[in-house]
mmCIF file of C-alpha atoms in Angstrom:
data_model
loop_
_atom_site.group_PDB
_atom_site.id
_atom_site.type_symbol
_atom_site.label_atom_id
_atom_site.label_comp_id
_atom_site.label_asym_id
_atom_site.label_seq_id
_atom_site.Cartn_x
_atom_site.Cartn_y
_atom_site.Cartn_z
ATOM 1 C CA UNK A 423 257.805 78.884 5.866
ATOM 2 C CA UNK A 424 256.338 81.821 4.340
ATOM 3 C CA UNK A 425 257.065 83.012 0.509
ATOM 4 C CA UNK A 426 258.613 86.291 2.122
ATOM 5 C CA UNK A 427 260.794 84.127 4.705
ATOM 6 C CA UNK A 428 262.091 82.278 1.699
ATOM 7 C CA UNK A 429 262.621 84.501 -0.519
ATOM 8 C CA UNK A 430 264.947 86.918 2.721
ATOM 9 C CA UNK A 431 266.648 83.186 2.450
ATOM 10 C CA UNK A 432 267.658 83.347 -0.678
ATOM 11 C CA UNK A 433 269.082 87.651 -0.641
ATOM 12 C CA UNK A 434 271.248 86.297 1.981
ATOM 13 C CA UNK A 435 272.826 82.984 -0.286
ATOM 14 C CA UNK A 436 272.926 85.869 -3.040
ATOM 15 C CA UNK A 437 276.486 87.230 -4.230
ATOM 16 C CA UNK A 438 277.305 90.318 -2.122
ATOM 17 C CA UNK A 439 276.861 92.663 -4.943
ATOM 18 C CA UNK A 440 273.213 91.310 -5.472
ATOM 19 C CA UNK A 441 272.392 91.291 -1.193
ATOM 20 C CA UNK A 442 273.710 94.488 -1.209
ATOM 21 C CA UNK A 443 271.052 96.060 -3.790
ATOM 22 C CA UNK A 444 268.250 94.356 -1.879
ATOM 23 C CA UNK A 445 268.980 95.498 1.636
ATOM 24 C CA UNK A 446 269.181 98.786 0.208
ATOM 25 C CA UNK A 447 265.752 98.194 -1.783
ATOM 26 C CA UNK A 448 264.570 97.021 1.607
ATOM 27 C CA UNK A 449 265.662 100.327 3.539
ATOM 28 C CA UNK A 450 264.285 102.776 0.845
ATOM 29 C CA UNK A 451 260.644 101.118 1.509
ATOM 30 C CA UNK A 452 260.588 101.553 4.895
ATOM 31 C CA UNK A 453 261.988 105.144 4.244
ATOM 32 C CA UNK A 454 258.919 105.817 2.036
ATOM 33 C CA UNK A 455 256.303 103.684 4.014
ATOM 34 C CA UNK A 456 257.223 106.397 7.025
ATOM 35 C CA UNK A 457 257.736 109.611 4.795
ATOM 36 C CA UNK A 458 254.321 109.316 3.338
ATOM 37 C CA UNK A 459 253.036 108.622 7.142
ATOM 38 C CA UNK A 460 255.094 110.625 8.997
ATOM 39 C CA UNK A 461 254.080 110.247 12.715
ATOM 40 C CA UNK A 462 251.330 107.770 12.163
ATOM 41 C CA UNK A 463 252.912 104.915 11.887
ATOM 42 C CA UNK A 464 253.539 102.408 15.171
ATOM 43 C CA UNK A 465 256.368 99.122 14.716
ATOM 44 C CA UNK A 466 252.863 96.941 14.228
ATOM 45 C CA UNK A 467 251.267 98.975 11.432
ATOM 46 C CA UNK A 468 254.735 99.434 10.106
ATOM 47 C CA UNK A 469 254.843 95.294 9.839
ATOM 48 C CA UNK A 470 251.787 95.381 8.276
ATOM 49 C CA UNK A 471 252.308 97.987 5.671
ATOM 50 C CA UNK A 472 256.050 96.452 4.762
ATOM 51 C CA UNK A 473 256.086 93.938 2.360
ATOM 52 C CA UNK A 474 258.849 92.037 4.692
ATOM 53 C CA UNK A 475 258.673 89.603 7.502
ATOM 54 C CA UNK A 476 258.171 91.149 11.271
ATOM 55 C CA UNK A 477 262.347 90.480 11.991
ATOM 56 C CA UNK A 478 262.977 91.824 8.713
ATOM 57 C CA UNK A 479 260.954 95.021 9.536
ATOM 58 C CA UNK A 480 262.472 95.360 13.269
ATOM 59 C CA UNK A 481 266.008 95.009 11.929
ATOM 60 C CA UNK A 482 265.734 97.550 9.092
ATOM 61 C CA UNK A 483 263.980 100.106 11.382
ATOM 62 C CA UNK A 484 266.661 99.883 14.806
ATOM 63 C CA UNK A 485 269.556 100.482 11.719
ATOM 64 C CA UNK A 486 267.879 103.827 10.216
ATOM 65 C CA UNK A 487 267.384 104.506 14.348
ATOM 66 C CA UNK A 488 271.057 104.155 14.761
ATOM 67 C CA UNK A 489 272.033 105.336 11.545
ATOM 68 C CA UNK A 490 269.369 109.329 12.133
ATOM 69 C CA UNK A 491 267.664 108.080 9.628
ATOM 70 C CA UNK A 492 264.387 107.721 11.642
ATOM 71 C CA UNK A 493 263.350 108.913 15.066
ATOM 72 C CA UNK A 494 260.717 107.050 16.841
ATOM 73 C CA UNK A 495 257.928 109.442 19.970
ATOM 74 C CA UNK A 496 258.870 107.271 23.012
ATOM 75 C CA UNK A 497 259.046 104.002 23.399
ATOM 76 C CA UNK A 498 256.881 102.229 21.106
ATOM 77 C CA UNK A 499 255.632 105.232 19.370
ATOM 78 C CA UNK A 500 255.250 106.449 16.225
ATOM 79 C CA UNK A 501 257.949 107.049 13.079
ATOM 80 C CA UNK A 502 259.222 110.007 11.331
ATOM 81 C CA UNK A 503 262.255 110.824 9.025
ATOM 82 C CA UNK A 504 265.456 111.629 11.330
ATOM 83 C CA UNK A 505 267.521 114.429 11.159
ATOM 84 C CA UNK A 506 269.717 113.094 9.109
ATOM 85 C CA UNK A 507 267.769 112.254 6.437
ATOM 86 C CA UNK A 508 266.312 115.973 6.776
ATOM 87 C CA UNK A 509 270.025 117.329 6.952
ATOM 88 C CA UNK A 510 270.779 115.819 3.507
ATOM 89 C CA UNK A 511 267.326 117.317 2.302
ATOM 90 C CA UNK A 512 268.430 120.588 3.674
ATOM 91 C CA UNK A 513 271.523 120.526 1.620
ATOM 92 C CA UNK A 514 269.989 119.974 -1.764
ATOM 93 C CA UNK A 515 266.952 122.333 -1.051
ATOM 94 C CA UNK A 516 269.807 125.079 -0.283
ATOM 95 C CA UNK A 517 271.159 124.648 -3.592
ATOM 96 C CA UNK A 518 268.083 124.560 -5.269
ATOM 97 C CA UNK A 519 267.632 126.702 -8.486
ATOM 98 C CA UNK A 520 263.883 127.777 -7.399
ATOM 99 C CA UNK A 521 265.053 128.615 -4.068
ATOM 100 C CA UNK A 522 267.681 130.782 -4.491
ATOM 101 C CA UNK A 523 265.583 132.499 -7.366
ATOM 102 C CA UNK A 524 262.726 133.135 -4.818
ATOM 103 C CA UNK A 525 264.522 134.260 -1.656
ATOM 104 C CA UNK A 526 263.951 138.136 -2.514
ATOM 105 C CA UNK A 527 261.041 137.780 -3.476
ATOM 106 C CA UNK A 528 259.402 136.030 -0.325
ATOM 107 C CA UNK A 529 261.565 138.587 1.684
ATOM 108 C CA UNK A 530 259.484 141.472 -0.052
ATOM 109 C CA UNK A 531 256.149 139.716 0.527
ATOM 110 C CA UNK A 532 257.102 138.845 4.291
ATOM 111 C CA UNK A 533 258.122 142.782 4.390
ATOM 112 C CA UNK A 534 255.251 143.678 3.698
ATOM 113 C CA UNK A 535 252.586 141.382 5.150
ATOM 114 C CA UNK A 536 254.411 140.883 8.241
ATOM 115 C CA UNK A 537 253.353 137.242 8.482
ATOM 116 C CA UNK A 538 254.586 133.854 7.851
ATOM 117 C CA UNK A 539 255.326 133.223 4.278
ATOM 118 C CA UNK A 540 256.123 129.221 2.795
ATOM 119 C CA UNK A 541 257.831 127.910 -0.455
ATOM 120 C CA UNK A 542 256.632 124.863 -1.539
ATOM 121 C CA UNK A 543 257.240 121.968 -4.254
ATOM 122 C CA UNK A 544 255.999 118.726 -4.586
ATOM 123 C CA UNK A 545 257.216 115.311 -3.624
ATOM 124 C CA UNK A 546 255.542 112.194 -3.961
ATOM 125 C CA UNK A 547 251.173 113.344 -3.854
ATOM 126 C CA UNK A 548 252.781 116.140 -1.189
ATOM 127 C CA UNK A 549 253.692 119.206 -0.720
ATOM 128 C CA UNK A 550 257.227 119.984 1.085
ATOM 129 C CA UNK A 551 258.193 122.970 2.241
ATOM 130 C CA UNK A 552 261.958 124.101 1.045
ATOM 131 C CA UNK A 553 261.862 127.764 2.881
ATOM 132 C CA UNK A 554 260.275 129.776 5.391
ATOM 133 C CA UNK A 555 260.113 133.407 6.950
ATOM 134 C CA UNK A 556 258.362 134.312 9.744
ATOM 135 C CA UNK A 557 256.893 137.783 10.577
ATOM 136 C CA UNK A 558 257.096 139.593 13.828
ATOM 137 C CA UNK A 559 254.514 138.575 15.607
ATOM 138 C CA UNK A 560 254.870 136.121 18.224
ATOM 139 C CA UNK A 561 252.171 133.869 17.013
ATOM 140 C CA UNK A 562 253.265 131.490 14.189
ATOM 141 C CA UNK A 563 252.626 128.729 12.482
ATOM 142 C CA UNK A 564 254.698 125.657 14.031
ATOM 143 C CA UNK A 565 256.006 124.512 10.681
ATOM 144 C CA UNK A 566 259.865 123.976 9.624
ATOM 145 C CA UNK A 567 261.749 123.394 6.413
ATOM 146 C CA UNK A 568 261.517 119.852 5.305
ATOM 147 C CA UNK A 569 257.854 119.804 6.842
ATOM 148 C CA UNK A 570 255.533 117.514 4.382
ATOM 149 C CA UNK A 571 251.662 118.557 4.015
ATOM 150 C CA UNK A 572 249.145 117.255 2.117
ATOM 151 C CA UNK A 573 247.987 118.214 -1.841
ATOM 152 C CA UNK A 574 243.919 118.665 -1.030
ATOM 153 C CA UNK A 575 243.957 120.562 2.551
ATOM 154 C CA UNK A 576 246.849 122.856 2.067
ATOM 155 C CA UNK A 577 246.596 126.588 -0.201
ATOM 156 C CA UNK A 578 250.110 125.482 -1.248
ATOM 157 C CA UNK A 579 248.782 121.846 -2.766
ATOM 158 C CA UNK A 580 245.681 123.358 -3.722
ATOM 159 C CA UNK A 581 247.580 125.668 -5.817
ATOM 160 C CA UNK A 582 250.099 123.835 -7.356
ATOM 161 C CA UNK A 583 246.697 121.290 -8.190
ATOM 162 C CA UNK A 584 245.332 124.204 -9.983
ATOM 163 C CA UNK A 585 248.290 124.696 -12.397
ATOM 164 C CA UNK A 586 248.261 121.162 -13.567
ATOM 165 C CA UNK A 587 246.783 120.226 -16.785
ATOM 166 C CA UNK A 588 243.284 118.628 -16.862
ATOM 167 C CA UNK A 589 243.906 115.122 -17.545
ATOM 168 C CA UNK A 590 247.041 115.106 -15.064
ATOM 169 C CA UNK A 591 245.324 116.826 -12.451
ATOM 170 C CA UNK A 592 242.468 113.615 -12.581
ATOM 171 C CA UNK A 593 244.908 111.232 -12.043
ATOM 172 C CA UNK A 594 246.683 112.473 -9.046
ATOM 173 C CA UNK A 595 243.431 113.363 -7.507
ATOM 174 C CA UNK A 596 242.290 109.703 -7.881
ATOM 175 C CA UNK A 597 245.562 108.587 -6.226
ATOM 176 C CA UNK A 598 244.904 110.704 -3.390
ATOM 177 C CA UNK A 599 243.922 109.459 -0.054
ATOM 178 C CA UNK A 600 241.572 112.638 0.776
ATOM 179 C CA UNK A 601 241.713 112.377 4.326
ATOM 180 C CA UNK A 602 239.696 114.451 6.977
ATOM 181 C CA UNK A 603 242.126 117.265 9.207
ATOM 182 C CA UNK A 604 238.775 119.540 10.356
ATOM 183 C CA UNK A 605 235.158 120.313 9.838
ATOM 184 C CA UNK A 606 236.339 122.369 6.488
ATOM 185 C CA UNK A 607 238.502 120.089 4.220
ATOM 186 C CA UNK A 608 237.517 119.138 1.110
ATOM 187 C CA UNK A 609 237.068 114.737 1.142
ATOM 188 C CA UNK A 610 235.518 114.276 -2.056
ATOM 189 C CA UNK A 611 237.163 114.446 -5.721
ATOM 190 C CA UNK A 612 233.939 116.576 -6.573
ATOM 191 C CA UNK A 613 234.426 119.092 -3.660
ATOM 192 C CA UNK A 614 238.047 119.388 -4.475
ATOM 193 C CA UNK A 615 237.639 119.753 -8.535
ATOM 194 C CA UNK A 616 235.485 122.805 -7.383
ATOM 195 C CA UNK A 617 237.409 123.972 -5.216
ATOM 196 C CA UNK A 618 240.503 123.764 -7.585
ATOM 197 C CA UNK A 619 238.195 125.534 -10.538
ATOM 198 C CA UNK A 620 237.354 128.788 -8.046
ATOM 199 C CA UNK A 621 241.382 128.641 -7.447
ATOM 200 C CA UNK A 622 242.042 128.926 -11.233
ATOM 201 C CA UNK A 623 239.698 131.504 -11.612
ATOM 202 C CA UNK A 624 240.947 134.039 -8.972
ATOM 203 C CA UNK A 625 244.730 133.038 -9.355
ATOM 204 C CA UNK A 626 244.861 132.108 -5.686
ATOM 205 C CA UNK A 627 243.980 129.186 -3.297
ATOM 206 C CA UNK A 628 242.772 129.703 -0.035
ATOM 207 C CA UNK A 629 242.661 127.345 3.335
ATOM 208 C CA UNK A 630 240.244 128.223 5.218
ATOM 209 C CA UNK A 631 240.973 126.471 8.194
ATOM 210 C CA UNK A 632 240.881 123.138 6.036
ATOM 211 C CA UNK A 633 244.639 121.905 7.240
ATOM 212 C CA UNK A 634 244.544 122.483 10.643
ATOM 213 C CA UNK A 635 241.616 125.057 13.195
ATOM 214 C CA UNK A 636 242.490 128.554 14.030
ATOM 215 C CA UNK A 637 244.555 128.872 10.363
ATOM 216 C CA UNK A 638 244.590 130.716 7.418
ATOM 217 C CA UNK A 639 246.912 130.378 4.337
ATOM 218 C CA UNK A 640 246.507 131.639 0.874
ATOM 219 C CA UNK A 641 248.990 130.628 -2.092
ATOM 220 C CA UNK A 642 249.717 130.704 -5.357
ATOM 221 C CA UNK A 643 251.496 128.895 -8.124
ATOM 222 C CA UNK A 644 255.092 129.110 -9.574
ATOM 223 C CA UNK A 645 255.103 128.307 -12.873
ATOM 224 C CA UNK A 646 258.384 126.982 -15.179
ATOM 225 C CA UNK A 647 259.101 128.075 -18.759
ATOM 226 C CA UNK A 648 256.888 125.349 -20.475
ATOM 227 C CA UNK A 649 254.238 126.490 -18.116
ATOM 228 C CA UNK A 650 254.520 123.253 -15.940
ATOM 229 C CA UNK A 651 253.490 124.034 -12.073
ATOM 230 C CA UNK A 652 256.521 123.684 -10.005
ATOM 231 C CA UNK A 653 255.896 125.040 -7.070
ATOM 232 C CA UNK A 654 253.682 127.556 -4.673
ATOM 233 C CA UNK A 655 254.606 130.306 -2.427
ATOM 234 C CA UNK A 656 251.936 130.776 0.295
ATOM 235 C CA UNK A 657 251.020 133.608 2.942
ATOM 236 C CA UNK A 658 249.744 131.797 6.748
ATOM 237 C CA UNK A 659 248.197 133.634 9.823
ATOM 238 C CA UNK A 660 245.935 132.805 12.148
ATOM 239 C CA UNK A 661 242.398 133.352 12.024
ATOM 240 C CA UNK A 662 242.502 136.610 13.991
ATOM 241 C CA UNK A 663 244.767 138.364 12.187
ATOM 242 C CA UNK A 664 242.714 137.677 9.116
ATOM 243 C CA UNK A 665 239.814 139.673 7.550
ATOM 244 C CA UNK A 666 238.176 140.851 4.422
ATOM 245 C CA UNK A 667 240.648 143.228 3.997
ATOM 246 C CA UNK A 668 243.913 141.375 4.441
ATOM 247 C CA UNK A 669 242.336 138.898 2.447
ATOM 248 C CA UNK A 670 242.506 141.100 -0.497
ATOM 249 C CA UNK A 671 245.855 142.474 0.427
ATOM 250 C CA UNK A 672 247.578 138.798 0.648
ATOM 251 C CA UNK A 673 245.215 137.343 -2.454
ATOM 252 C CA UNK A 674 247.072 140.270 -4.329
ATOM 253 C CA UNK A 675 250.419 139.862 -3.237
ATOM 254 C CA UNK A 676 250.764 136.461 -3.227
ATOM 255 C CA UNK A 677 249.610 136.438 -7.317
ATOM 256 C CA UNK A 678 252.315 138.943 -7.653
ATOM 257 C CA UNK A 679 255.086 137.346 -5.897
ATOM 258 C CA UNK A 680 254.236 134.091 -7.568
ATOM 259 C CA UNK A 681 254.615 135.559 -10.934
ATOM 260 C CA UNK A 682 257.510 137.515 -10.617
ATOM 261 C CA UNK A 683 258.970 134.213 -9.382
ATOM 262 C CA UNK A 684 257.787 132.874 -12.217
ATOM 263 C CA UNK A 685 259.070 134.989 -14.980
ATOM 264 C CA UNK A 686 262.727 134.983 -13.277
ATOM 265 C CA UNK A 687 262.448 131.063 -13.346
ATOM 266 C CA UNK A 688 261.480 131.356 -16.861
ATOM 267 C CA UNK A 689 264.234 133.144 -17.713
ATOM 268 C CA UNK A 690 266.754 131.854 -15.438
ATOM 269 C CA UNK A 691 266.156 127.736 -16.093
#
C-alpha cells in the first residue's frame, strides 16, 4: 500500500472535526491545480499533478462537478472553474473598493476610444479580470469577467510587473512558467526584464500580439497609497483597428485613466 493510500486511511479513522479539515484541504488543491490550468488539464494529468491517490482524485473532482464548482469540455475533457465558483467571485469583485472607484473612469476611456477596455488585479502569478466594457464595434475580444491571463504575455501583467519593486519583481519572474502563446511573447527572464524596463519608461505596456494573433492591448498600472501596484486598466483591439496614431491616442489615455484611478484610490483607501 502506498504512503498516500495510508495516510487517506488514517483522515478517515480521524475525529470528524479533523476529516473534515482534510477533505476540505483536499478540495482546495484540486481547486487550485485547475485554476492555475484552466482548460489544460485532462482526469490523467489531473492524477498526476494531485498529490492524492487516482480514487481520491476521481471522487473529489465528480463532487465539485455536482457541487458547479468545476465544469469539465465533453466527456473526458479538460477542467475549468464552474460557475459557481465564478458566481461567488463575481460577488466579491462587485463589492470591491478598486472597482467601484474605477467604473467612471473606464466608462470615460471606453467613451472615448470606442474599444474594449479591462480592469485587472492579480491573483496567484495571474492576472484576473474584475470588469469589462466593450465598444461598439462588433469585433471584440472574447474575454469575460473572472477570465485569468497570464503576468508575461498580457499589457495588463506586464504592467502591473512594471510597478513592482526590483527585488520583488525578480522573484515572481523566477516563479513564472514563461510559456509560449505566439511568435511574439516574451519566454526568457532577460526578454521580459527588457521588456518591463521600456514599460517603466513610457508609463505603458504594450501586447503586441504576444497573448493571442490578430490582438492588440495596451495598459497601465493602478497604483495604492504606499505606491504598491494593485492593479492595471488596459485598452484591446484588434490589429486592424490599430495604428501609429491610435497608438498614441490609447498610450495617452490609458496613463491618464490609470492615474486618476490612482489618486482616487489614494485618497479613498
Amino acid at each position: 500500500m502506498s504512503r498516500s493510500d495510508l495516510q487517506e486511511e488514517a483522515d478517515e479513522r480521524a475525529p470528524a472535526h479533523v476529516q473534515g479539515a482534510a477533505s476540505f484541504s483536499k478540495f482546495m488543491t484540486v481547486l487550485q491545480i485547475i485554476a492555475d490550468a484552466p482548460g489544460t488539464l485532462d482526469i490523467a494529468q489531473l492524477t498526476k499533478r494531485a498529490p492524492f491517490p487516482r480514487g481520491t482524485v476521481y471522487r473529489l473532482v465528480s463532487a465539485l462537478i455536482a457541487e458547479g464548482l468545476v465544469t469539465q469540455s465533453g466527456e473526458g475533457g479538460t477542467f475549468r472553474l464552474g460557475p459557481r465558483l465564478l458566481q461567488f467571485a463575481a460577488k466579491t469583485w462587485e463589492d470591491s473598493d478598486l472597482r467601484a472607484i474605477a467604473r467612471d473612469f473606464l466608462v470615460s476611456l471606453r467613451d472615448a476610444i470606442d474599444e474594449a477596455v479591462h480592469l485587472a488585479v492579480p491573483s496567484n502569478n495571474r492576472m484576473v479580470y474584475i470588469d469589462k466594457l466593450v465598444g461598439s464595434s462588433r469585433v471584440q475580444m472574447k474575454t469575460s469577467i473572472g477570465g485569468q491571463v497570464e503576468l508575461h504575455s498580457t499589457s495588463v501583467g506586464k504592467a502591473w510587473l512594471s510597478g513592482l519593486p526590483e527585488k520583488r519583481l525578480l522573484e515572481v519572474i523566477q516563479s513564472l512558467e514563461l510559456r509560449r502563446h505566439t511568435a511574439k511573447t516574451f519566454t526568457t527572464p532577460e526578454a521580459l526584464l527588457d521588456e518591463l524596463k521600456r514599460t517603466r519608461e513610457q508609463g505603458f505596456a504594450f501586447d503586441d500580439e504576444e497573448n493571442e494573433p490578430d490582438i492588440r492591448c495596451i495598459g497601465s498600472p493602478i497604483f495604492n497609497r504606499s505606491r504598491e501596484p494593485v492593479g492595471a486598466v488596459s485598452i484591446s483591439m484588434p490589429v486592424y483597428r490599430h495604428d501609429a496614431r491610435r497608438h498614441e491616442l490609447c498610450a495617452r489615455l490609458v496613463r491618464q485613466t490609470a492615474k486618476q484611478i490612482s489618486a482616487e484610490l489614494s485618497r479613498m483607501v
